Amino acid sequence: MNVEIRLATPTDKAAAAEVHIVARNTYYEGHVDVAALDRRAAQLRAFYTEKLDRFDRRLWCAEIDGDVVGMALTGPSMDNLGPWVGQLYQIHVRPDHWREGIGTALHRTCLDAWREAGVTVGVLEVWSNNERAQSFYESHGWRPDGHSRPGKGETTYRRLRRTIV
């Protein structure tokens, strides 16, 4: 299997949205109402295809044989923590490609891009019920920094932080 990680082109946006949606629906399954997932899927499709260019974000794609199987989205911190802080908004891989190293390759690409841009600290949010994601990020050096915000139901989104060296 040969995975290519690259910056997305305009024609990749719809495929990246679908990767995000299918991965998201998988980890929210049983925790979030299906109608709510469907509403959010429509919002995500619109964001990726119509609104993403309005923001200072970089969309990365993981591609195998011309098929987008993973994506990552980075940009400035949502909490305006400073120009040296980057935010990893998303890493998603289609569930049929989990555990193949694609998320790790996307993660490495994001860190490399931040280093080149002079970003020294990364932040991200992870849903408290998504143990798979928490384990992934912890294995790559991310640690809780004490900040959180309300999530679905009685859950939270925890902010993790990592030094970029």
PDB file of C-alpha atoms in Angstrom:
ATOM      1  CA  MET A   1       0.000   0.000   0.000  1.00  0.00           C
ATOM      2  CA  ASN A   2       1.422   3.349  -1.071  1.00  0.00           C
ATOM      3  CA  VAL A   3      -0.070   6.341   0.761  1.00  0.00           C
ATOM      4  CA  GLU A   4       0.506   9.829  -0.597  1.00  0.00           C
ATOM      5  CA  ILE A   5       0.040  12.750   1.801  1.00  0.00           C
ATOM      6  CA  ARG A   6      -0.434  16.095   0.088  1.00  0.00           C
ATOM      7  CA  LEU A   7      -2.179  19.424   0.349  1.00  0.00           C
ATOM      8  CA  ALA A   8      -5.722  19.141  -0.917  1.00  0.00           C
ATOM      9  CA  THR A   9      -6.785  20.595  -4.218  1.00  0.00           C
ATOM     10  CA  PRO A  10     -10.232  22.150  -4.727  1.00  0.00           C
ATOM     11  CA  THR A  11     -11.435  18.864  -6.228  1.00  0.00           C
ATOM     12  CA  ASP A  12     -10.515  16.999  -3.001  1.00  0.00           C
ATOM     13  CA  LYS A  13     -12.798  18.974  -0.692  1.00  0.00           C
ATOM     14  CA  ALA A  14     -15.929  16.869  -1.161  1.00  0.00           C
ATOM     15  CA  ALA A  15     -13.977  13.635  -0.646  1.00  0.00           C
ATOM     16  CA  ALA A  16     -12.328  15.055   2.497  1.00  0.00           C
ATOM     17  CA  ALA A  17     -15.754  15.987   3.848  1.00  0.00           C
ATOM     18  CA  GLU A  18     -16.999  12.432   3.288  1.00  0.00           C
ATOM     19  CA  VAL A  19     -13.970  10.969   5.101  1.00  0.00           C
ATOM     20  CA  HIS A  20     -14.660  13.322   8.010  1.00  0.00           C
ATOM     21  CA  ILE A  21     -18.351  12.379   8.073  1.00  0.00           C
ATOM     22  CA  VAL A  22     -17.912   8.591   7.926  1.00  0.00           C
ATOM     23  CA  ALA A  23     -15.197   8.598  10.611  1.00  0.00           C
ATOM     24  CA  ARG A  24     -17.167  10.978  12.816  1.00  0.00           C
ATOM     25  CA  ASN A  25     -20.358   8.971  12.486  1.00  0.00           C
ATOM     26  CA  THR A  26     -18.464   5.832  13.468  1.00  0.00           C
ATOM     27  CA  TYR A  27     -17.151   7.202  16.757  1.00  0.00           C
ATOM     28  CA  TYR A  28     -20.417   8.998  17.621  1.00  0.00           C
ATOM     29  CA  GLU A  29     -22.517   5.903  16.846  1.00  0.00           C
ATOM     30  CA  GLY A  30     -24.680   5.026  19.833  1.00  0.00           C
ATOM     31  CA  HIS A  31     -23.861   8.332  21.546  1.00  0.00           C
ATOM     32  CA  VAL A  32     -25.492  10.895  19.253  1.00  0.00           C
ATOM     33  CA  ASP A  33     -28.934  10.877  17.640  1.00  0.00           C
ATOM     34  CA  VAL A  34     -28.840   9.869  13.955  1.00  0.00           C
ATOM     35  CA  ALA A  35     -30.850  12.944  12.933  1.00  0.00           C
ATOM     36  CA  ALA A  36     -28.246  15.164  14.625  1.00  0.00           C
ATOM     37  CA  LEU A  37     -25.469  13.325  12.770  1.00  0.00           C
ATOM     38  CA  ASP A  38     -27.311  13.866   9.477  1.00  0.00           C
ATOM     39  CA  ARG A  39     -27.738  17.592  10.172  1.00  0.00           C
ATOM     40  CA  ARG A  40     -24.053  17.942  11.023  1.00  0.00           C
ATOM     41  CA  ALA A  41     -23.052  15.982   7.912  1.00  0.00           C
ATOM     42  CA  ALA A  42     -24.888  18.521   5.748  1.00  0.00           C
ATOM     43  CA  GLN A  43     -23.095  21.366   7.568  1.00  0.00           C
ATOM     44  CA  LEU A  44     -19.717  19.695   7.092  1.00  0.00           C
ATOM     45  CA  ARG A  45     -20.294  19.185   3.361  1.00  0.00           C
ATOM     46  CA  ALA A  46     -21.107  22.883   3.014  1.00  0.00           C
ATOM     47  CA  PHE A  47     -18.105  23.926   5.106  1.00  0.00           C
ATOM     48  CA  TYR A  48     -15.568  21.916   3.116  1.00  0.00           C
ATOM     49  CA  THR A  49     -16.947  22.742  -0.321  1.00  0.00           C
ATOM     50  CA  GLU A  50     -18.172  26.323   0.176  1.00  0.00           C
ATOM     51  CA  LYS A  51     -16.636  27.946   3.260  1.00  0.00           C
ATOM     52  CA  LEU A  52     -13.221  26.428   3.972  1.00  0.00           C
ATOM     53  CA  ASP A  53     -11.412  28.955   1.765  1.00  0.00           C
ATOM     54  CA  ARG A  54     -12.656  31.805   3.949  1.00  0.00           C
ATOM     55  CA  PHE A  55     -10.442  30.674   6.807  1.00  0.00           C
ATOM     56  CA  ASP A  56      -6.688  30.403   7.318  1.00  0.00           C
ATOM     57  CA  ARG A  57      -6.645  26.604   7.204  1.00  0.00           C
ATOM     58  CA  ARG A  58      -4.581  23.921   5.469  1.00  0.00           C
ATOM     59  CA  LEU A  59      -6.358  20.778   4.331  1.00  0.00           C
ATOM     60  CA  TRP A  60      -4.207  17.679   3.862  1.00  0.00           C
ATOM     61  CA  CYS A  61      -5.313  14.501   2.103  1.00  0.00           C
ATOM     62  CA  ALA A  62      -4.095  10.930   2.373  1.00  0.00           C
ATOM     63  CA  GLU A  63      -4.576   9.187  -0.938  1.00  0.00           C
ATOM     64  CA  ILE A  64      -4.258   5.567  -2.005  1.00  0.00           C
ATOM     65  CA  ASP A  65      -4.530   4.777  -5.713  1.00  0.00           C
ATOM     66  CA  GLY A  66      -6.349   8.064  -6.396  1.00  0.00           C
ATOM     67  CA  ASP A  67      -8.842   7.578  -3.540  1.00  0.00           C
ATOM     68  CA  VAL A  68      -8.888  10.014  -0.579  1.00  0.00           C
ATOM     69  CA  VAL A  69      -8.885   7.792   2.525  1.00  0.00           C
ATOM     70  CA  GLY A  70      -7.789  10.309   5.161  1.00  0.00           C
ATOM     71  CA  MET A  71      -7.662  14.006   5.870  1.00  0.00           C
ATOM     72  CA  ALA A  72      -6.244  16.501   8.335  1.00  0.00           C
ATOM     73  CA  LEU A  73      -7.102  20.146   8.866  1.00  0.00           C
ATOM     74  CA  THR A  74      -4.795  22.647  10.592  1.00  0.00           C
ATOM     75  CA  GLY A  75      -4.786  26.375  11.199  1.00  0.00           C
ATOM     76  CA  PRO A  76      -4.476  29.012  13.901  1.00  0.00           C
ATOM     77  CA  SER A  77      -5.743  28.285  17.412  1.00  0.00           C
ATOM     78  CA  MET A  78      -9.459  28.887  17.869  1.00  0.00           C
ATOM     79  CA  ASP A  79      -8.722  30.587  21.193  1.00  0.00           C
ATOM     80  CA  ASN A  80      -6.207  33.067  19.707  1.00  0.00           C
ATOM     81  CA  LEU A  81      -3.356  31.665  21.775  1.00  0.00           C
ATOM     82  CA  GLY A  82      -0.737  33.402  19.642  1.00  0.00           C
ATOM     83  CA  PRO A  83       0.895  33.130  16.216  1.00  0.00           C
ATOM     84  CA  TRP A  84       3.294  30.442  17.462  1.00  0.00           C
ATOM     85  CA  VAL A  85       0.330  28.131  18.323  1.00  0.00           C
ATOM     86  CA  GLY A  86      -1.277  25.963  15.672  1.00  0.00           C
ATOM     87  CA  GLN A  87      -4.478  23.997  15.992  1.00  0.00           C
ATOM     88  CA  LEU A  88      -5.055  20.525  14.650  1.00  0.00           C
ATOM     89  CA  TYR A  89      -8.783  20.693  13.946  1.00  0.00           C
ATOM     90  CA  GLN A  90      -9.198  17.233  12.483  1.00  0.00           C
ATOM     91  CA  ILE A  91      -7.452  14.034  11.594  1.00  0.00           C
ATOM     92  CA  HIS A  92      -9.862  11.515  10.141  1.00  0.00           C
ATOM     93  CA  VAL A  93      -9.272   8.236   8.340  1.00  0.00           C
ATOM     94  CA  ARG A  94     -11.955   6.112   6.761  1.00  0.00           C
ATOM     95  CA  PRO A  95     -12.724   3.278   9.211  1.00  0.00           C
ATOM     96  CA  ASP A  96     -11.862   0.635   6.584  1.00  0.00           C
ATOM     97  CA  HIS A  97      -8.291   2.025   6.678  1.00  0.00           C
ATOM     98  CA  TRP A  98      -7.845   2.348  10.443  1.00  0.00           C
ATOM     99  CA  ARG A  99      -4.644   0.893  11.913  1.00  0.00           C
ATOM    100  CA  GLU A 100      -2.709   1.208   8.634  1.00  0.00           C
ATOM    101  CA  GLY A 101      -0.486   4.151   9.695  1.00  0.00           C
ATOM    102  CA  ILE A 102      -2.434   6.742   7.693  1.00  0.00           C
ATOM    103  CA  GLY A 103      -3.341   8.855  10.730  1.00  0.00           C
ATOM    104  CA  THR A 104       0.282   8.781  11.854  1.00  0.00           C
ATOM    105  CA  ALA A 105       1.462   9.880   8.398  1.00  0.00           C
ATOM    106  CA  LEU A 106      -1.055  12.754   8.392  1.00  0.00           C
ATOM    107  CA  HIS A 107       0.015  13.724  11.916  1.00  0.00           C
ATOM    108  CA  ARG A 108       3.699  13.743  10.950  1.00  0.00           C
ATOM    109  CA  THR A 109       2.935  15.935   7.926  1.00  0.00           C
ATOM    110  CA  CYS A 110       1.064  18.454  10.081  1.00  0.00           C
ATOM    111  CA  LEU A 111       3.939  18.659  12.585  1.00  0.00           C
ATOM    112  CA  ASP A 112       6.485  19.086   9.779  1.00  0.00           C
ATOM    113  CA  ALA A 113       4.433  21.912   8.240  1.00  0.00           C
ATOM    114  CA  TRP A 114       4.165  23.633  11.613  1.00  0.00           C
ATOM    115  CA  ARG A 115       7.926  23.391  12.152  1.00  0.00           C
ATOM    116  CA  GLU A 116       8.537  24.983   8.760  1.00  0.00           C
ATOM    117  CA  ALA A 117       6.092  27.784   9.645  1.00  0.00           C
ATOM    118  CA  GLY A 118       7.691  28.468  13.047  1.00  0.00           C
ATOM    119  CA  VAL A 119       4.803  27.065  15.091  1.00  0.00           C
ATOM    120  CA  THR A 120       6.183  25.838  18.433  1.00  0.00           C
ATOM    121  CA  VAL A 121       3.003  24.664  20.200  1.00  0.00           C
ATOM    122  CA  GLY A 122       0.092  22.632  18.906  1.00  0.00           C
ATOM    123  CA  VAL A 123      -3.380  22.326  20.403  1.00  0.00           C
ATOM    124  CA  LEU A 124      -6.358  20.161  19.552  1.00  0.00           C
ATOM    125  CA  GLU A 125      -9.673  19.124  21.026  1.00  0.00           C
ATOM    126  CA  VAL A 126     -10.756  15.529  21.511  1.00  0.00           C
ATOM    127  CA  TRP A 127     -14.195  14.280  22.497  1.00  0.00           C
ATOM    128  CA  SER A 128     -14.077  12.707  25.959  1.00  0.00           C
ATOM    129  CA  ASN A 129     -15.875   9.537  24.768  1.00  0.00           C
ATOM    130  CA  ASN A 130     -13.534   8.986  21.808  1.00  0.00           C
ATOM    131  CA  GLU A 131     -11.025   6.700  23.481  1.00  0.00           C
ATOM    132  CA  ARG A 132      -9.477   5.707  20.137  1.00  0.00           C
ATOM    133  CA  ALA A 133      -8.566   9.321  19.362  1.00  0.00           C
ATOM    134  CA  GLN A 134      -7.345  10.009  22.894  1.00  0.00           C
ATOM    135  CA  SER A 135      -5.049   6.995  22.743  1.00  0.00           C
ATOM    136  CA  PHE A 136      -3.760   8.013  19.298  1.00  0.00           C
ATOM    137  CA  TYR A 137      -2.918  11.552  20.373  1.00  0.00           C
ATOM    138  CA  GLU A 138      -1.371  10.486  23.679  1.00  0.00           C
ATOM    139  CA  SER A 139       0.867   8.029  21.817  1.00  0.00           C
ATOM    140  CA  HIS A 140       2.071  10.993  19.733  1.00  0.00           C
ATOM    141  CA  GLY A 141       2.982  13.184  22.699  1.00  0.00           C
ATOM    142  CA  TRP A 142      -0.227  15.194  23.227  1.00  0.00           C
ATOM    143  CA  ARG A 143      -1.273  15.883  26.827  1.00  0.00           C
ATOM    144  CA  PRO A 144      -4.356  17.504  28.427  1.00  0.00           C
ATOM    145  CA  ASP A 145      -3.749  21.139  29.315  1.00  0.00           C
ATOM    146  CA  GLY A 146      -6.691  21.520  31.729  1.00  0.00           C
ATOM    147  CA  HIS A 147      -9.075  23.295  29.341  1.00  0.00           C
ATOM    148  CA  SER A 148     -12.334  21.773  28.158  1.00  0.00           C
ATOM    149  CA  ARG A 149     -15.727  22.783  26.823  1.00  0.00           C
ATOM    150  CA  PRO A 150     -19.134  21.082  26.924  1.00  0.00           C
ATOM    151  CA  GLY A 151     -19.731  18.291  24.421  1.00  0.00           C
ATOM    152  CA  LYS A 152     -22.651  16.090  23.435  1.00  0.00           C
ATOM    153  CA  GLY A 153     -24.839  15.092  26.364  1.00  0.00           C
ATOM    154  CA  GLU A 154     -22.768  15.078  29.517  1.00  0.00           C
ATOM    155  CA  THR A 155     -19.439  14.779  27.727  1.00  0.00           C
ATOM    156  CA  THR A 156     -16.713  17.323  27.073  1.00  0.00           C
ATOM    157  CA  TYR A 157     -14.185  18.242  24.457  1.00  0.00           C
ATOM    158  CA  ARG A 158     -10.782  18.228  26.113  1.00  0.00           C
ATOM    159  CA  ARG A 159      -7.973  20.377  24.834  1.00  0.00           C
ATOM    160  CA  LEU A 160      -4.626  18.681  24.380  1.00  0.00           C
ATOM    161  CA  ARG A 161      -1.305  20.418  23.864  1.00  0.00           C
ATOM    162  CA  ARG A 162       2.052  19.427  22.448  1.00  0.00           C
ATOM    163  CA  THR A 163       5.366  21.149  21.985  1.00  0.00           C
ATOM    164  CA  ILE A 164       6.506  21.122  18.359  1.00  0.00           C
ATOM    165  CA  VAL A 165      10.239  20.379  18.211  1.00  0.00           C
TER     166      VAL A 165
END
